[in-house]
Short mmCIF file of C-alpha atoms in Angstrom, two decimals:
data_model
loop_
_atom_site.label_atom_id
_atom_site.label_comp_id
_atom_site.label_asym_id
_atom_site.label_seq_id
_atom_site.Cartn_x
_atom_site.Cartn_y
_atom_site.Cartn_z
CA UNK A 19 22.64 -9.37 32.52
CA UNK A 20 19.77 -8.39 34.82
CA UNK A 21 16.81 -10.76 35.00
CA UNK A 22 13.44 -9.15 35.64
CA UNK A 23 12.82 -11.71 38.37
CA UNK A 24 15.77 -10.31 40.32
CA UNK A 25 13.91 -6.99 40.49
CA UNK A 26 10.64 -8.48 41.71
CA UNK A 27 8.69 -9.10 38.50
CA UNK A 28 6.18 -11.96 38.70
CA UNK A 29 5.27 -12.60 35.06
CA UNK A 30 1.91 -14.27 35.69
CA UNK A 31 -0.13 -11.86 33.54
CA UNK A 32 -2.04 -10.64 36.60
CA UNK A 33 0.43 -8.85 38.87
CA UNK A 34 1.51 -5.33 37.91
CA UNK A 35 5.16 -5.68 36.89
CA UNK A 36 5.67 -2.07 35.81
CA UNK A 37 7.72 -0.92 38.79
CA UNK A 38 9.96 -3.98 38.70
CA UNK A 39 10.59 -3.55 34.97
CA UNK A 40 11.38 0.17 35.25
CA UNK A 41 13.64 -0.55 38.23
CA UNK A 42 15.57 -3.08 36.13
CA UNK A 43 15.92 -0.59 33.27
CA UNK A 44 17.25 2.13 35.54
CA UNK A 45 19.38 0.15 37.97
CA UNK A 46 20.38 -3.04 36.18
CA UNK A 47 23.67 -3.65 34.40
CA UNK A 48 22.33 -2.54 31.00
CA UNK A 49 20.98 -5.79 29.53
CA UNK A 50 17.51 -6.55 30.89
CA UNK A 51 16.52 -10.17 30.32
CA UNK A 52 12.84 -11.08 30.25
CA UNK A 53 12.30 -14.72 31.30
CA UNK A 54 9.36 -16.69 29.96
CA UNK A 55 6.10 -15.25 31.26
CA UNK A 56 3.41 -12.60 30.79
CA UNK A 57 4.30 -9.21 32.28
CA UNK A 58 1.46 -6.75 32.83
CA UNK A 59 2.28 -3.06 32.44
CA UNK A 60 0.10 -0.20 33.69
CA UNK A 61 2.25 2.68 32.44
CA UNK A 62 4.89 3.31 29.79
CA UNK A 63 8.43 2.05 30.38
CA UNK A 64 10.94 4.79 29.55
CA UNK A 65 14.45 3.92 28.40
CA UNK A 66 16.16 7.29 28.95
CA UNK A 67 19.51 6.74 27.28
CA UNK A 68 21.10 10.01 28.37
CA UNK A 69 20.35 9.24 32.02
CA UNK A 70 20.88 5.50 32.14
CA UNK A 71 23.27 4.99 29.21
CA UNK A 72 23.48 1.93 26.97
CA UNK A 73 20.47 -0.34 27.32
CA UNK A 74 19.01 -3.46 25.74
CA UNK A 75 15.89 -5.50 26.51
CA UNK A 76 16.07 -9.14 25.48
CA UNK A 77 13.54 -11.96 25.63
CA UNK A 78 14.39 -15.62 25.23
CA UNK A 79 13.21 -16.80 21.82
CA UNK A 80 9.90 -14.96 21.93
CA UNK A 81 8.71 -16.72 25.10
CA UNK A 82 8.01 -13.51 27.05
CA UNK A 83 5.02 -11.21 26.55
CA UNK A 84 4.46 -7.63 27.69
CA UNK A 85 0.76 -6.93 28.23
CA UNK A 86 0.02 -3.23 27.71
CA UNK A 87 -2.88 -2.49 30.07
CA UNK A 88 -2.68 1.29 29.68
CA UNK A 89 -2.95 4.06 27.09
CA UNK A 90 0.25 4.85 25.20
CA UNK A 91 3.34 2.84 24.28
CA UNK A 92 4.72 -0.12 26.16
CA UNK A 93 8.28 1.17 25.76
CA UNK A 94 9.80 4.52 24.79
CA UNK A 95 13.40 4.65 23.56
CA UNK A 96 14.45 8.22 24.26
CA UNK A 97 17.73 9.68 23.05
CA UNK A 98 19.17 13.16 22.58
CA UNK A 99 20.93 13.09 19.20
CA UNK A 100 20.46 16.41 17.43
CA UNK A 101 22.90 15.98 14.54
CA UNK A 102 22.82 14.22 11.21
CA UNK A 103 24.15 10.78 10.27
CA UNK A 104 27.59 12.31 9.63
CA UNK A 105 30.02 10.98 12.27
CA UNK A 106 31.32 14.50 12.82
CA UNK A 107 27.88 15.61 14.04
CA UNK A 108 27.75 13.17 16.95
CA UNK A 109 28.54 14.45 20.41
CA UNK A 110 30.96 12.17 22.30
CA UNK A 111 28.45 11.45 25.07
CA UNK A 112 25.84 10.32 22.52
CA UNK A 113 28.26 7.80 21.03
CA UNK A 114 29.39 6.66 24.45
CA UNK A 115 26.01 6.37 26.15
CA UNK A 116 23.17 6.21 23.65
CA UNK A 117 24.15 4.20 20.57
CA UNK A 118 22.25 1.10 19.44
CA UNK A 119 19.48 0.60 22.01
CA UNK A 120 18.17 -2.87 21.22
CA UNK A 121 14.82 -4.57 21.78
CA UNK A 122 14.67 -8.23 20.82
CA UNK A 123 12.98 -11.57 21.26
CA UNK A 124 9.65 -10.83 22.96
CA UNK A 125 5.99 -10.07 22.31
CA UNK A 126 3.98 -6.92 23.00
CA UNK A 127 0.20 -7.37 23.20
CA UNK A 128 -2.35 -4.65 23.85
CA UNK A 129 -4.97 -4.98 26.57
CA UNK A 130 -6.31 -1.43 26.36
CA UNK A 131 -8.06 0.30 23.44
CA UNK A 132 -5.38 3.03 23.37
CA UNK A 133 -2.34 0.79 23.91
CA UNK A 134 0.64 1.22 21.58
CA UNK A 135 3.82 -0.75 21.04
CA UNK A 136 7.17 1.07 20.84
CA UNK A 137 7.95 4.78 20.49
CA UNK A 138 11.37 6.02 19.36
CA UNK A 139 12.47 9.63 19.91
CA UNK A 140 15.92 11.09 19.26
CA UNK A 141 17.63 7.70 19.19
CA UNK A 142 20.74 6.63 17.26
CA UNK A 143 20.87 3.11 15.79
CA UNK A 144 17.69 1.85 17.47
CA UNK A 145 17.50 -1.85 16.63
CA UNK A 146 14.30 -3.89 16.82
CA UNK A 147 14.62 -7.57 16.02
CA UNK A 148 12.59 -10.70 16.61
CA UNK A 149 9.56 -8.89 18.05
CA UNK A 150 5.86 -9.71 17.81
CA UNK A 151 3.59 -6.67 18.28
CA UNK A 152 -0.15 -7.24 18.11
CA UNK A 153 -3.52 -5.90 19.26
CA UNK A 154 -2.21 -2.37 19.82
CA UNK A 155 -2.94 0.84 17.92
CA UNK A 156 0.42 1.81 16.42
CA UNK A 157 3.09 -0.86 16.71
CA UNK A 158 6.22 1.24 16.09
CA UNK A 159 6.00 5.04 16.25
CA UNK A 160 9.12 6.98 15.28
CA UNK A 161 8.89 10.73 15.78
CA UNK A 162 10.92 13.96 16.04
CA UNK A 163 14.38 12.65 15.10
CA UNK A 164 16.20 9.33 14.61
CA UNK A 165 19.22 7.97 12.79
CA UNK A 166 20.18 4.53 11.46
CA UNK A 167 17.01 2.65 12.42
CA UNK A 168 16.81 -1.12 11.86
CA UNK A 169 13.61 -3.19 12.10
CA UNK A 170 14.32 -6.81 11.23
CA UNK A 171 12.64 -10.20 11.57
CA UNK A 172 9.58 -8.74 13.30
CA UNK A 173 5.90 -9.71 13.21
CA UNK A 174 3.70 -6.62 13.32
CA UNK A 175 0.22 -8.06 13.13
CA UNK A 176 -3.45 -7.20 13.63
CA UNK A 177 -3.27 -3.71 15.05
CA UNK A 178 -6.00 -1.07 14.97
CA UNK A 179 -3.69 1.74 13.85
CA UNK A 180 -0.45 1.74 11.87
CA UNK A 181 2.27 -0.89 11.73
CA UNK A 182 5.30 1.41 11.42
CA UNK A 183 4.57 5.15 11.58
CA UNK A 184 7.18 7.74 10.61
CA UNK A 185 5.40 10.74 12.06
CA UNK A 186 6.69 14.35 11.91
CA UNK A 187 10.15 12.85 11.76
CA UNK A 188 13.61 13.77 10.57
CA UNK A 189 15.17 10.40 9.76
CA UNK A 190 18.28 9.43 7.82
CA UNK A 191 19.16 5.79 7.16
CA UNK A 192 16.42 3.29 7.97
CA UNK A 193 16.08 -0.38 7.07
CA UNK A 194 12.98 -2.55 7.43
CA UNK A 195 13.67 -6.09 6.29
CA UNK A 196 12.44 -9.67 6.58
CA UNK A 197 9.35 -8.69 8.54
CA UNK A 198 5.65 -9.45 8.41
CA UNK A 199 3.52 -6.29 8.63
CA UNK A 200 -0.11 -7.17 8.13
CA UNK A 201 -3.70 -6.51 9.24
CA UNK A 202 -2.94 -3.04 10.58
CA UNK A 203 -6.09 -1.04 9.90
CA UNK A 204 -4.57 2.36 9.07
CA UNK A 205 -1.59 1.15 7.06
CA UNK A 206 1.43 -1.13 7.19
CA UNK A 207 4.14 1.52 6.83
CA UNK A 208 3.09 5.16 6.81
CA UNK A 209 5.11 8.37 6.40
CA UNK A 210 3.51 11.67 7.38
CA UNK A 211 4.94 15.21 7.55
CA UNK A 212 8.48 13.83 7.62
CA UNK A 213 11.90 14.23 6.01
CA UNK A 214 13.16 10.73 5.24
CA UNK A 215 16.45 9.91 3.47
CA UNK A 216 17.94 6.53 2.58
CA UNK A 217 14.98 4.33 3.51
CA UNK A 218 15.42 0.68 2.47
CA UNK A 219 12.78 -2.07 2.50
CA UNK A 220 13.55 -5.64 1.47
CA UNK A 221 12.00 -9.08 1.90
CA UNK A 222 8.87 -8.01 3.78
CA UNK A 223 5.31 -9.31 3.59
CA UNK A 224 3.05 -6.24 3.81
CA UNK A 225 -0.62 -7.02 3.21
CA UNK A 226 -4.27 -6.59 4.22
CA UNK A 227 -3.62 -3.35 6.06
CA UNK A 228 -7.19 -2.10 5.80
CA UNK A 229 -10.61 -2.11 7.48
CA UNK A 230 -11.80 -5.57 6.51
CA UNK A 231 -10.05 -7.65 9.17
CA UNK A 232 -11.33 -5.28 11.85
CA UNK A 233 -14.97 -5.53 10.85
CA UNK A 234 -15.19 -1.89 9.79
CA UNK A 235 -16.90 -1.04 6.48
CA UNK A 236 -14.92 0.99 3.94
#
């Protein structure tokens, strides 16, 4: 386990912790722990699974916050899987190095009009659990290709764009469960120009995803 503090992060909401965070992602032992605090980011953190292999980012019970003070996503999970969900289509290095990147137990809050939450590209078994994502444009953007996505026990709340956006995406096997997806102006869950198979939703509260809460007339 690699604590952000060991890599020089301050977590006071003022200092720029981007370099320390990216350093931990690239050079830590794989599990990056975010201690309690507010961590200001001024550019996107990239989790390049092919380069840096298995990775997880874990907060302690929701006590840590990432402040997105830039345009674009706070975190990108980037994989290279080009096959289907059939086990025979997986390359050995994808199974060995890229499976199940996990983000859990922290908050993402926008502090820029074009801030976003999480982007997922080419990832296998991306797992988002126990996250709060608020005051961004799009909270979770999944694009190009993904397999076996799980979003569970998350609060996606009061965003100017879309809660979960499947955008120009080839996706097989996705589960969104036990989550609160509300007050996202352009939709709670939105699928556009995508091929989606085996998409399961259960036990979610999805409501008031419209203009009213943002003071914009219909």
